[in-house]
């Protein structure tokens, strides 16, 4: 079995455990058995149990970001007018808040929360995160040149705000009392985004 | 043994154990919490830890919850100090802005980090999830009453559902912890705060930008 396949199998086995019951329930013995290898192989590839856990978190985060790219593409479509750009923007926010994306939002909350006390993982997440939003930032910058969004908007910081606040929806979906909060939660979000980007008119 | 959630222990020994665990979580995170280090720090043997917290996992969850409750209490205290009592719309708005400034200020950053961390690590833990749910719902009662009063007085927009607005405005503050922690761009935290201020103003007061 090629070495990279071994690492992949360990990662897959660990991902499955973490996704179904959380990192606290991950047992090295169980992982090596599922992957069909001996424990030293795991340590060679990931250093320690902690190294494996962090690799899984990073992999899940990357996967989630890749999925998000298709949502971001909604905004990158060529718009012929301010109205068209606005409807693309609405579609983006609505898609990001889609009930079907609930699990992905929760994954993001889980990974970021787990990374808070892990400096190396934090740094890696910071690096990949910035590059993901380039597409949206570019689309906003182009729209600004056309005069479709307010000149005062700073695209990078607006996107940082709009994307990071989605963690709030994840938290409310998981911890809140409302069974399906996305509908109203996103209503406030859309209104705020519209006012900031387009002003009230 | 199964985990025992014991975030506010009555026994002084359990309290000491929990304090040590909280300190370790704050410094190196849960992955770095070793039972022997807790034994040493609290001056107890392992069975004492297990009697009060069930197992390591129980201690970890209790310590997370205790930190979360402290962060929530800090928020409530701020809310009470910056009371939203006002005689008219202008006063209400000034009071509201003071509250918002305080919540967004540096001194609350640590509490917001704790919130993000615990909400994140709690998603896969049923006991912790349940306890966080309870803590959150009671936490909204006071600000909710203040906002409802303001709406009756016509100081804020009549067409928003204040309970929903409040949850939106507070939950989205998790973003502040995330950008501060994960985004390297200089000044991003301040920009985030000013965007959030604008977002809240426009929804709550219908401000024109």
CSV table of C-alpha atoms in Angstrom, one decimal, chain A residues 17-24 50 60 106 109-118 121-123 125-127 129-130 133 150 152 154 156-165 167-169 171-176 184-186 188-189 191-192 195-197 199-200, chain B residues 25 27-31 57 112-114 116-125 128-130 132-133 136 157 159-165 167-168 171-179 181-185 188 191-192 195-196 198-200 202-203 206-209:
chain,number,residue,atom,x,y,z
A,17,UNK,CA,-15.2,9.2,14.1
A,18,UNK,CA,-14.9,13.0,14.6
A,19,UNK,CA,-17.9,13.7,12.4
A,20,UNK,CA,-20.1,11.3,14.1
A,21,UNK,CA,-19.2,11.7,17.8
A,22,UNK,CA,-16.5,14.4,18.1
A,23,UNK,CA,-12.8,14.5,18.7
A,24,UNK,CA,-13.0,13.5,22.4
A,50,UNK,CA,-3.2,15.4,18.5
A,60,UNK,CA,-12.8,19.3,7.1
A,106,UNK,CA,-21.9,23.6,12.2
A,109,UNK,CA,-18.2,26.4,14.1
A,110,UNK,CA,-16.8,23.2,15.5
A,111,UNK,CA,-13.5,23.5,13.6
A,112,UNK,CA,-13.0,27.2,14.5
A,113,UNK,CA,-13.9,26.6,18.1
A,114,UNK,CA,-11.5,23.6,18.3
A,115,UNK,CA,-8.8,25.7,16.7
A,116,UNK,CA,-9.0,28.5,19.3
A,117,UNK,CA,-6.6,26.9,21.6
A,118,UNK,CA,-4.4,25.4,18.9
A,121,UNK,CA,-4.1,25.1,13.4
A,122,UNK,CA,-5.3,28.7,13.8
A,123,UNK,CA,-2.5,29.9,11.7
A,125,UNK,CA,-6.9,28.2,9.0
A,126,UNK,CA,-6.1,31.9,8.8
A,127,UNK,CA,-4.0,31.3,5.7
A,129,UNK,CA,-9.5,31.4,4.8
A,130,UNK,CA,-8.2,34.7,3.4
A,133,UNK,CA,-12.8,35.0,-0.1
A,150,UNK,CA,-21.4,52.4,-2.0
A,152,UNK,CA,-17.4,53.8,1.4
A,154,UNK,CA,-14.2,48.3,2.0
A,156,UNK,CA,-12.2,42.9,2.3
A,157,UNK,CA,-13.5,44.0,5.7
A,158,UNK,CA,-17.1,43.8,4.5
A,159,UNK,CA,-16.6,40.2,3.3
A,160,UNK,CA,-14.8,39.3,6.6
A,161,UNK,CA,-17.8,40.6,8.5
A,162,UNK,CA,-20.5,39.0,6.4
A,163,UNK,CA,-18.8,35.6,6.3
A,164,UNK,CA,-17.8,35.5,9.9
A,165,UNK,CA,-21.2,36.5,11.3
A,167,UNK,CA,-21.0,31.5,12.7
A,168,UNK,CA,-23.9,33.1,14.6
A,169,UNK,CA,-26.4,31.3,12.5
A,171,UNK,CA,-24.7,28.7,16.9
A,172,UNK,CA,-28.4,29.6,16.9
A,173,UNK,CA,-29.2,26.5,14.8
A,174,UNK,CA,-27.4,24.2,17.2
A,175,UNK,CA,-28.1,25.9,20.5
A,176,UNK,CA,-31.1,28.1,20.0
A,184,UNK,CA,-35.6,35.0,10.1
A,185,UNK,CA,-32.0,35.1,11.0
A,186,UNK,CA,-31.0,35.6,7.4
A,188,UNK,CA,-31.8,40.6,9.4
A,189,UNK,CA,-28.5,39.7,7.8
A,191,UNK,CA,-31.2,43.7,5.4
A,192,UNK,CA,-28.0,44.8,7.0
A,195,UNK,CA,-28.0,48.7,3.6
A,196,UNK,CA,-24.2,48.6,3.9
A,197,UNK,CA,-23.6,47.8,0.3
A,199,UNK,CA,-27.6,52.2,1.0
A,200,UNK,CA,-31.3,52.7,1.5
B,25,UNK,CA,-8.0,25.0,29.2
B,27,UNK,CA,-3.6,28.2,28.6
B,28,UNK,CA,-3.2,25.2,26.3
B,29,UNK,CA,-6.7,24.0,25.5
B,30,UNK,CA,-8.4,20.7,26.2
B,31,UNK,CA,-6.0,18.6,24.2
B,57,UNK,CA,-14.3,14.0,29.7
B,112,UNK,CA,-15.8,36.3,23.1
B,113,UNK,CA,-12.9,33.9,22.4
B,114,UNK,CA,-14.2,31.6,25.2
B,116,UNK,CA,-16.5,30.8,20.2
B,117,UNK,CA,-14.3,28.0,21.6
B,118,UNK,CA,-16.9,26.5,23.9
B,119,UNK,CA,-19.7,26.7,21.3
B,120,UNK,CA,-17.4,25.0,18.8
B,121,UNK,CA,-16.3,22.2,21.0
B,122,UNK,CA,-19.8,21.7,22.4
B,123,UNK,CA,-21.5,20.9,19.1
B,124,UNK,CA,-20.7,17.2,19.4
B,125,UNK,CA,-21.3,16.9,23.1
B,128,UNK,CA,-22.6,20.4,27.1
B,129,UNK,CA,-25.0,21.3,24.3
B,130,UNK,CA,-28.0,21.0,26.6
B,132,UNK,CA,-25.3,25.8,26.9
B,133,UNK,CA,-28.9,25.9,25.6
B,136,UNK,CA,-28.3,31.1,26.7
B,157,UNK,CA,-38.3,50.2,14.5
B,159,UNK,CA,-41.5,46.2,12.2
B,160,UNK,CA,-38.8,44.0,13.8
B,161,UNK,CA,-39.3,41.1,16.1
B,162,UNK,CA,-37.1,42.1,19.0
B,163,UNK,CA,-36.5,38.6,20.3
B,164,UNK,CA,-35.2,37.6,16.8
B,165,UNK,CA,-33.2,40.8,16.3
B,167,UNK,CA,-30.5,36.7,18.8
B,168,UNK,CA,-29.2,37.8,15.4
B,171,UNK,CA,-25.0,35.5,17.8
B,172,UNK,CA,-23.3,37.3,14.9
B,173,UNK,CA,-20.8,38.7,17.4
B,174,UNK,CA,-19.1,35.3,17.2
B,175,UNK,CA,-17.6,36.7,14.0
B,176,UNK,CA,-15.6,39.2,15.9
B,177,UNK,CA,-13.8,36.5,17.8
B,178,UNK,CA,-13.2,34.6,14.6
B,179,UNK,CA,-11.7,37.5,12.6
B,181,UNK,CA,-8.2,35.1,15.9
B,182,UNK,CA,-8.0,33.9,12.3
B,183,UNK,CA,-7.6,36.9,10.1
B,184,UNK,CA,-4.1,38.3,9.9
B,185,UNK,CA,-4.9,41.6,8.2
B,188,UNK,CA,-9.5,43.9,10.6
B,191,UNK,CA,-13.2,47.4,10.7
B,192,UNK,CA,-15.4,44.4,11.8
B,195,UNK,CA,-19.4,47.3,10.1
B,196,UNK,CA,-21.3,45.5,12.9
B,198,UNK,CA,-23.6,50.0,11.1
B,199,UNK,CA,-25.4,46.7,10.6
B,200,UNK,CA,-27.1,46.9,14.0
B,202,UNK,CA,-29.6,50.1,10.3
B,203,UNK,CA,-31.7,47.2,11.5
B,206,UNK,CA,-33.6,52.2,10.3
B,207,UNK,CA,-30.6,54.4,9.9
B,208,UNK,CA,-29.9,55.7,6.4
B,209,UNK,CA,-26.4,55.2,5.3
